[in-house]
PDB file of C-alpha atoms in Angstrom:
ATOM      1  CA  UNK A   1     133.894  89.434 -70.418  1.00  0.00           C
ATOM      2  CA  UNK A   2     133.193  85.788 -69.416  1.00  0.00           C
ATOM      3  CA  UNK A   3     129.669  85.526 -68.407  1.00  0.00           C
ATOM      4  CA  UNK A   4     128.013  82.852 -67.122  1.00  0.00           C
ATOM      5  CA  UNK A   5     123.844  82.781 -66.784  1.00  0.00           C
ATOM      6  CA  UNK A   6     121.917  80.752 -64.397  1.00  0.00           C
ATOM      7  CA  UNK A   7     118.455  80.137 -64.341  1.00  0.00           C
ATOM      8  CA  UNK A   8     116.537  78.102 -61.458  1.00  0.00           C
ATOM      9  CA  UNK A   9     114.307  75.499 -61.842  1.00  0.00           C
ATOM     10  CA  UNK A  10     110.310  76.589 -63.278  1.00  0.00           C
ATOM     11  CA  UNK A  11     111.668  80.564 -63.366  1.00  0.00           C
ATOM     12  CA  UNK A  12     111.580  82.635 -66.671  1.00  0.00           C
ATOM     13  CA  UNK A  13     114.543  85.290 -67.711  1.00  0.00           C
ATOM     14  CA  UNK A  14     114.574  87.200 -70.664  1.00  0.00           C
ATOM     15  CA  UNK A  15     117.571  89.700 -71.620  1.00  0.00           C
ATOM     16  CA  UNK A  16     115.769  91.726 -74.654  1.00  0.00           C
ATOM     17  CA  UNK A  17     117.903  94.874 -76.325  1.00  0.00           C
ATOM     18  CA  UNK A  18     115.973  98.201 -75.895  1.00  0.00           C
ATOM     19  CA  UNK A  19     113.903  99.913 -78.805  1.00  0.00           C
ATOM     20  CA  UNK A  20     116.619 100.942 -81.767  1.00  0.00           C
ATOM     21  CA  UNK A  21     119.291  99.877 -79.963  1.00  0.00           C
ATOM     22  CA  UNK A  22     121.534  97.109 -80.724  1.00  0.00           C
ATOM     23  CA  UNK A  23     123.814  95.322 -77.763  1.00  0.00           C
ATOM     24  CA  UNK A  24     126.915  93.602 -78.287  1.00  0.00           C
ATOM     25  CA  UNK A  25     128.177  91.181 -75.980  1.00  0.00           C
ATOM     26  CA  UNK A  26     132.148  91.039 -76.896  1.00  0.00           C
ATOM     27  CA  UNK A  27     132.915  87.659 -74.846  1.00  0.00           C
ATOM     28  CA  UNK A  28     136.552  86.543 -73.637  1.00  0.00           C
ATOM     29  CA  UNK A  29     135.693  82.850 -73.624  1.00  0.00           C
ATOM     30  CA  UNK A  30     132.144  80.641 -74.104  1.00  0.00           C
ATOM     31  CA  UNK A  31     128.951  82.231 -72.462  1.00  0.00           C
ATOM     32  CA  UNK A  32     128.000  79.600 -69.990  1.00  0.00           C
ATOM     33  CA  UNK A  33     124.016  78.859 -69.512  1.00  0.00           C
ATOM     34  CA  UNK A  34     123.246  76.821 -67.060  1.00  0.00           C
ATOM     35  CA  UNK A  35     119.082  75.846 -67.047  1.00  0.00           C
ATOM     36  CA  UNK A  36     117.813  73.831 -63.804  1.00  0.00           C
ATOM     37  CA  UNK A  37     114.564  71.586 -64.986  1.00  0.00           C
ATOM     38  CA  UNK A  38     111.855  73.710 -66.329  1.00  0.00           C
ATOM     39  CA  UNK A  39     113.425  76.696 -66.558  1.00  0.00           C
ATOM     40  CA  UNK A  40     113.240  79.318 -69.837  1.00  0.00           C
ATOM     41  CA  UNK A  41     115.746  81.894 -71.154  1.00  0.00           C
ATOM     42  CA  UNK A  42     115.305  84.318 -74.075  1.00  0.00           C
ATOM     43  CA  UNK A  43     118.115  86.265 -75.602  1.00  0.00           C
ATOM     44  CA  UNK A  44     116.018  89.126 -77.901  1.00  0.00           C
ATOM     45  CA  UNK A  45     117.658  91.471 -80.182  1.00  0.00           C
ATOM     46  CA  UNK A  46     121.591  91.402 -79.225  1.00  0.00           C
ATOM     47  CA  UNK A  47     125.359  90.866 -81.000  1.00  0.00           C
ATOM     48  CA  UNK A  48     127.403  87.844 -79.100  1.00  0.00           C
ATOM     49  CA  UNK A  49     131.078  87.917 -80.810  1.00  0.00           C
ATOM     50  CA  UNK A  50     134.152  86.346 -79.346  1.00  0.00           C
ATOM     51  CA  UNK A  51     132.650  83.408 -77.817  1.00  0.00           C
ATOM     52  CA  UNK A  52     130.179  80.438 -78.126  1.00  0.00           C
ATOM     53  CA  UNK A  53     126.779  80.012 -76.441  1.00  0.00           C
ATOM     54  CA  UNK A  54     127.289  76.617 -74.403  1.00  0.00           C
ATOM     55  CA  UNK A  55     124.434  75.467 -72.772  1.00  0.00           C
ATOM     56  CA  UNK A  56     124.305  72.806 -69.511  1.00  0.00           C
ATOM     57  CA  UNK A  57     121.467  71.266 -67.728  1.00  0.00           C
ATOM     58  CA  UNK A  58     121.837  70.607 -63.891  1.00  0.00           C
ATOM     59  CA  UNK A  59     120.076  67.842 -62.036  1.00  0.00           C
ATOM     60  CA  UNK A  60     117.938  65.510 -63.587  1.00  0.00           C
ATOM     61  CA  UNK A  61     114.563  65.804 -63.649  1.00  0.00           C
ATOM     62  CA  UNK A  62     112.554  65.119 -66.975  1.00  0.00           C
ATOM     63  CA  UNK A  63     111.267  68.824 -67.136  1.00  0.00           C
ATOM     64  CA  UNK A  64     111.936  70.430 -70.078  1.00  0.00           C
ATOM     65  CA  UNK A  65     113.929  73.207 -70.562  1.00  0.00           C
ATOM     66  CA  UNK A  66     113.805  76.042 -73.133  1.00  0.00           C
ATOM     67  CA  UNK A  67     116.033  77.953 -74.992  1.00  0.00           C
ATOM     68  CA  UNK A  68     114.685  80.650 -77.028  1.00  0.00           C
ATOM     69  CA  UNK A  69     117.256  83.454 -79.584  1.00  0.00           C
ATOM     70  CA  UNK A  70     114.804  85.835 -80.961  1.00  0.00           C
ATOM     71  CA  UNK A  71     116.352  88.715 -83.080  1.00  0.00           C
ATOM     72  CA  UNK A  72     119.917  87.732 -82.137  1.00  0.00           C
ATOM     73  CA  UNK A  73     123.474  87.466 -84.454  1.00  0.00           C
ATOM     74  CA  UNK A  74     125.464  84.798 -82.977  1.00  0.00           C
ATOM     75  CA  UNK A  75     128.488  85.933 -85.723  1.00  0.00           C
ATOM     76  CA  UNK A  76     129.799  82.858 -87.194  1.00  0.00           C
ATOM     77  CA  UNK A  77     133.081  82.188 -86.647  1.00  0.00           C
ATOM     78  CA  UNK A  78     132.838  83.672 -83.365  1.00  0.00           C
ATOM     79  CA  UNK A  79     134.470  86.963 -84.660  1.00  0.00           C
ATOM     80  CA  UNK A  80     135.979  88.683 -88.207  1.00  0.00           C
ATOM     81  CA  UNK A  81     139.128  89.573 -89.068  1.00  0.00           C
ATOM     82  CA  UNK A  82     139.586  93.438 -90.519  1.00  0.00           C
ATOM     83  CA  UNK A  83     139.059  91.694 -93.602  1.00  0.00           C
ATOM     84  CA  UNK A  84     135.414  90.289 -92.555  1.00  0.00           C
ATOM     85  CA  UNK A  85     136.649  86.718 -92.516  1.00  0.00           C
ATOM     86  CA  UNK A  86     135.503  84.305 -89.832  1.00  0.00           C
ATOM     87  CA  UNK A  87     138.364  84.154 -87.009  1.00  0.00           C
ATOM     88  CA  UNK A  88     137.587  80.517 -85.859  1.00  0.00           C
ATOM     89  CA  UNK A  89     135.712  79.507 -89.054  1.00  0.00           C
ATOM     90  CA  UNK A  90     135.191  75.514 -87.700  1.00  0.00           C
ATOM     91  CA  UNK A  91     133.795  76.665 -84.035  1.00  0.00           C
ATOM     92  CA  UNK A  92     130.362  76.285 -83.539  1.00  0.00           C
ATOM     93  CA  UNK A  93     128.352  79.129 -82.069  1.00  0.00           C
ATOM     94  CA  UNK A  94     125.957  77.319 -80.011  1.00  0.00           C
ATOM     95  CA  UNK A  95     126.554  74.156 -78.318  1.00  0.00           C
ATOM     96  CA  UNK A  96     123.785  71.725 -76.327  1.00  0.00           C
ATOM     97  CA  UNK A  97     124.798  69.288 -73.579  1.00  0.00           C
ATOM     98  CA  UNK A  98     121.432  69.279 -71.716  1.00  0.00           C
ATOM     99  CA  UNK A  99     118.772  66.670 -71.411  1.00  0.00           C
ATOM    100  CA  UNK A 100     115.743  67.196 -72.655  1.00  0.00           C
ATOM    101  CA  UNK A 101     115.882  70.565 -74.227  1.00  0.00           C
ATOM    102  CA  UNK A 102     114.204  72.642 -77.132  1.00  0.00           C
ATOM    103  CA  UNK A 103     115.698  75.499 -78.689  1.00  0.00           C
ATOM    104  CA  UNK A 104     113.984  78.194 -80.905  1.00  0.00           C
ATOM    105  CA  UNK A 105     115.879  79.912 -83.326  1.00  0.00           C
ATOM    106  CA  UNK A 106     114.020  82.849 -84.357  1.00  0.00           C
ATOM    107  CA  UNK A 107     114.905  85.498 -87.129  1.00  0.00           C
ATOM    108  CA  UNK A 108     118.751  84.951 -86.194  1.00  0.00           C
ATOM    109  CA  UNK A 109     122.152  84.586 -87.617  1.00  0.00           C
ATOM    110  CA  UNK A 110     124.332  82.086 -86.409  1.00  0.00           C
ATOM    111  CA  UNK A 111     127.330  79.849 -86.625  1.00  0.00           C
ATOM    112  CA  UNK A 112     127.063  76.112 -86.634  1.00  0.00           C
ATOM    113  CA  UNK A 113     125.450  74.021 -84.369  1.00  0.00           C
ATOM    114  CA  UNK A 114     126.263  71.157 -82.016  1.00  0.00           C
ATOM    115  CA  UNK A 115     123.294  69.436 -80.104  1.00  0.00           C
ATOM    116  CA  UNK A 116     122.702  66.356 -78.586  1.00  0.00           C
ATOM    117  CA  UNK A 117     120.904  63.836 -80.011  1.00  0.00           C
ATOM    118  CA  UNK A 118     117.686  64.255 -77.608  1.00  0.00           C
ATOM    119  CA  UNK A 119     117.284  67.806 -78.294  1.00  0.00           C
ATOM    120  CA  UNK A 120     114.637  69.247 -80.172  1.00  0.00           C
ATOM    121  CA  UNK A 121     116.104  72.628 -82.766  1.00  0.00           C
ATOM    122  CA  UNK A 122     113.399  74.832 -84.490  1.00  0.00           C
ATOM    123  CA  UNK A 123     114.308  77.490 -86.686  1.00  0.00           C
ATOM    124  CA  UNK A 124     112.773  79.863 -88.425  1.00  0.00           C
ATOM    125  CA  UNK A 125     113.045  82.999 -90.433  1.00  0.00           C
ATOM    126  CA  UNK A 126     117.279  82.443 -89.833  1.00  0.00           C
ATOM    127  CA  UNK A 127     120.673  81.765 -91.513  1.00  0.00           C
ATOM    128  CA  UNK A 128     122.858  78.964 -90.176  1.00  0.00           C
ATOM    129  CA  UNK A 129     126.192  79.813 -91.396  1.00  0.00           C
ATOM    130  CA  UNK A 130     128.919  77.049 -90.977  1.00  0.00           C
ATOM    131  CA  UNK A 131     130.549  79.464 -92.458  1.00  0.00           C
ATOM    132  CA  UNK A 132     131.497  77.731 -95.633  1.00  0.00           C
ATOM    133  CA  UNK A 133     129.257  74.642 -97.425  1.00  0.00           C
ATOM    134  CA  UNK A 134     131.578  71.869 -96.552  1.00  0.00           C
ATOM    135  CA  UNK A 135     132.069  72.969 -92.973  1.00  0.00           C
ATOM    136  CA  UNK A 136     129.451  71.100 -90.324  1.00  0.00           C
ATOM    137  CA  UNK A 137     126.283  72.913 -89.694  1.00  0.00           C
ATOM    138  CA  UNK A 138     124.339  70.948 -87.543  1.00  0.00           C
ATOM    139  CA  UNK A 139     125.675  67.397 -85.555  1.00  0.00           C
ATOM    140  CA  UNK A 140     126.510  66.325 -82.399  1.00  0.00           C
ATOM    141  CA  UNK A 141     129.691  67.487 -80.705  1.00  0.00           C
ATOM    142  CA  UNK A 142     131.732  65.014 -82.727  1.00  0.00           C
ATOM    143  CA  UNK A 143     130.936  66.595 -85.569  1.00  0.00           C
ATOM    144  CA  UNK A 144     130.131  63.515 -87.240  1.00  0.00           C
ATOM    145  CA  UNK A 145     127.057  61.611 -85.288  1.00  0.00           C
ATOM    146  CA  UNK A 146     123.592  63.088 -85.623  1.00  0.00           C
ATOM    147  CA  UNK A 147     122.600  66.001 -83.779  1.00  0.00           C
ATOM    148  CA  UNK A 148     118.570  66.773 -82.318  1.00  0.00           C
ATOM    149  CA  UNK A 149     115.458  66.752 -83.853  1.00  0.00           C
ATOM    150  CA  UNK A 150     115.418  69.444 -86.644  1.00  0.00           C
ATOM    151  CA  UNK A 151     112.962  71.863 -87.736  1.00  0.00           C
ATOM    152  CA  UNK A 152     113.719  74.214 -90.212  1.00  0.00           C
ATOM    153  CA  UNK A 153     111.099  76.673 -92.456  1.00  0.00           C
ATOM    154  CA  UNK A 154     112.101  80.145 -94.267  1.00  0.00           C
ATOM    155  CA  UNK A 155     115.661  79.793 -93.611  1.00  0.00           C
ATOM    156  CA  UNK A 156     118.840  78.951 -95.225  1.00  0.00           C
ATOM    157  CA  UNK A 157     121.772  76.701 -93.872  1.00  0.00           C
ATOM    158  CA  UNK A 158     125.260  76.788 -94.930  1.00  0.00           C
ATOM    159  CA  UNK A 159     127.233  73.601 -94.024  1.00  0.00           C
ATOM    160  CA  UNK A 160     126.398  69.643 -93.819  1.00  0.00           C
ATOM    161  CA  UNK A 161     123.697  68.669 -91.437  1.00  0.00           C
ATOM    162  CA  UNK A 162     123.272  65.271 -89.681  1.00  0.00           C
ATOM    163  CA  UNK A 163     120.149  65.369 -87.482  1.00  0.00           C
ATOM    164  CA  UNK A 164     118.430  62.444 -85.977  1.00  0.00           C
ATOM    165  CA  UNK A 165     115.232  63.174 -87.388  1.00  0.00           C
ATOM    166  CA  UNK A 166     114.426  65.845 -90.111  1.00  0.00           C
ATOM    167  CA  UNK A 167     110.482  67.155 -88.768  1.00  0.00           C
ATOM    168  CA  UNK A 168     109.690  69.348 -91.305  1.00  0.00           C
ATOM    169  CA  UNK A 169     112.239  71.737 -93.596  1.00  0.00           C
ATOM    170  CA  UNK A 170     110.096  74.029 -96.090  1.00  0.00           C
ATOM    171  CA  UNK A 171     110.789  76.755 -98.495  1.00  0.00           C
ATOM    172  CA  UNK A 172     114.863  76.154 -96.943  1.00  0.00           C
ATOM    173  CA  UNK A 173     117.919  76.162 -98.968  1.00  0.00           C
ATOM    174  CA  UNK A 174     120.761  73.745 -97.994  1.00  0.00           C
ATOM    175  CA  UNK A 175     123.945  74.938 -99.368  1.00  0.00           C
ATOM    176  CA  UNK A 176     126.391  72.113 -98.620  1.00  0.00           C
ATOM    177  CA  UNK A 177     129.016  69.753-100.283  1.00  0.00           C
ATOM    178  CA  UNK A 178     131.120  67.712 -99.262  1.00  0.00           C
ATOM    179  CA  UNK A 179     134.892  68.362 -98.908  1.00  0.00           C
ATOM    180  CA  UNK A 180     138.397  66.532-100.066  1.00  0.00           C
ATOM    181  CA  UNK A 181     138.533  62.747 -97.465  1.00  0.00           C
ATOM    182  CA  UNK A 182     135.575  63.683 -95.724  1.00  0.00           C
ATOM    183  CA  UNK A 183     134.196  60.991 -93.136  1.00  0.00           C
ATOM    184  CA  UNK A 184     130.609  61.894 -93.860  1.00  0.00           C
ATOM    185  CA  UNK A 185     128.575  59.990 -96.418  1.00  0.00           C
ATOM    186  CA  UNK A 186     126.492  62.376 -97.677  1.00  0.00           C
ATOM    187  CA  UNK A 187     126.299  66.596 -97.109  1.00  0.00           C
ATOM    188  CA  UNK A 188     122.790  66.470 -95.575  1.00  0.00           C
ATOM    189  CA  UNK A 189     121.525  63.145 -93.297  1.00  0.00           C
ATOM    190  CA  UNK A 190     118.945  62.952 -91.434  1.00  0.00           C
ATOM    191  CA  UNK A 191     118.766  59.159 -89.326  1.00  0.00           C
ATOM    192  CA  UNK A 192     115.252  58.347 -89.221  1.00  0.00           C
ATOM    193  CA  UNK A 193     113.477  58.359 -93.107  1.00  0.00           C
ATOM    194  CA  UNK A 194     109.724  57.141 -91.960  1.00  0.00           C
ATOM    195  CA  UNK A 195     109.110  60.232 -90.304  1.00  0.00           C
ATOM    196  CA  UNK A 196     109.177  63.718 -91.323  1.00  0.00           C
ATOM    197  CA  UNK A 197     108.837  66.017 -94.452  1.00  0.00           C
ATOM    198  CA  UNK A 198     111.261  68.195 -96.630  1.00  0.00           C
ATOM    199  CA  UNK A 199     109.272  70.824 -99.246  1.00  0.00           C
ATOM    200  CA  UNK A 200     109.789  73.005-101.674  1.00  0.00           C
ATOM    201  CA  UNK A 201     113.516  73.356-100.803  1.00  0.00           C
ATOM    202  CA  UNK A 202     116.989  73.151-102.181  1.00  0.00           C
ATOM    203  CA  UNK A 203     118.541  70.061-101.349  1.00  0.00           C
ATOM    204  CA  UNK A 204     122.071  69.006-102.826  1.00  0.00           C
ATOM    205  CA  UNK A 205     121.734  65.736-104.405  1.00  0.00           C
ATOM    206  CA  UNK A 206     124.372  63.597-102.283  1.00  0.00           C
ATOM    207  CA  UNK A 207     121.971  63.564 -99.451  1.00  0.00           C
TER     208      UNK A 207
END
C-alpha cells in the first residue's frame, strides 16, 4: 500500500491495534502524515515494514503539533531479508520536516531518526536501532547537522546521535562508534553543553 494520513487543524486521530492482536502495515513506499497546526495523531500497538514514517506540516501557524508511537515496531531497515538482515540498513524509519513539532516515542522499536532541528523527540521505554553502532541514529536529514531536542530515559540507542540539545538521557545505553573516514567528530554530540543532563548511562568516550 501507499498510504497517506491527514489530520486537520485542532482534531485528534488515533489508529490503536485491537486487544491481542497485532497489525502490520506492509507499505509500498513512505507513509505520508500530513498534521495542519494543532493537530494530534497516535499510532498504538501496530508493525509498519516496507516504508518510512515521513511527517509534513501544512500552513504556518505556531500551533504545535503532536506526534505520538505508543506500542509500535517501526522495523529498522524498513524490512529483513530471509536471513533477518535489515534490507535498507542506512534508511531512517521516521523522518520530521514540520515546524514546531513534538514526538513521543513510547515503548517502541525503531529505525533511525531524522528531525529537524526545532523539533522536540521524547523517548521512552524504546530501542532506536540504526541498525548498526556506526550508522546515524538521530540528526537532521543530512545526516550530519544536529537533529531536535532529545529526550531519552529507559531506552537504548544504536547509532551516532547529533541533537541540538541533549534534555535529559537517564538509565540509556548509547552503543555507537565511529566508522572508517567518517565526517562526524565524535559518535554522540549534542550542540548546546549549558543545558541539559545525561545519568547513569553508557556513553562511549569519543563524545
Amino acid at each position: 500500500e501507499l498510504l497517506t494520513i491527514t489530520v486537520d487543524a485542532e482534531a485528534k486521530l488515533e489508529l490503536r491495534a485491537a486487544n491481542e492482536h497485532r497489525p502490520a502495515l506492509i507499505l509500498g513506499g513512505d507513509l505520508d502524515i500530513d498534521l495542519s497546526p494543532g493537530a494530534e495523531l497516535t499510532l498504538n500497538g501496530l508493525l509498519i515494514a516496507g516504508g518510512r514514517l515521513e511527517m509534513v506540516g501544512t500552513g504556518t501557524d505556531e500551533r504545535p503539533r503532536y506526534l505520538r508511537l505508543r506500542h509500535c515496531t517501526l522495523v529498522p531497515g524498513l524490512e529483513l531479508s530471509r536471513a533477518g538482515e535489515p534490507v535498507s540498513p542506512d534508511a531512517p524509519s521516521l523522518v520530521i520536516n514540520a515546524r514546531n513539532t513534538t514526538v513521543e516515542i513510547d515503548h517502541c522499536i525503531c529505525g533511525g531518526i531524522r528531525a529537524d532541528r526545532d523539533t522536540i523527540v521524547r523517548v521512552t521505554d524504546s530501542i532506536i536501532d540504526a541498525p548498526a553502532p556506526e550508522r546515524v541514529a538521530f540528526a537532521d536529514a543530512d545526516e550530519i547537522s544536529a537533529g531536535g531536542i532529545l529526550k531519552i530515559t529507559n531506552s537504548t540507542i544504536v547509532g551516532k546521535l547529533h541533537t541540538a540539545r541533549l534534555d535529559l538521557a537517564s538509565n540509556t545505553i548509547f552503543l555507537a562508534r565511529l566508522g572508517p573516514g567518517d565526517p562526524w567528530a565524535h559518535a554522540i554530540i549534542s550542540d548546546q553543553n549549558q543545558q541539559g543532563c545525561v545519568r547513569f548511562s553508557f556513553v562511549p568516550v569519543n563524545s
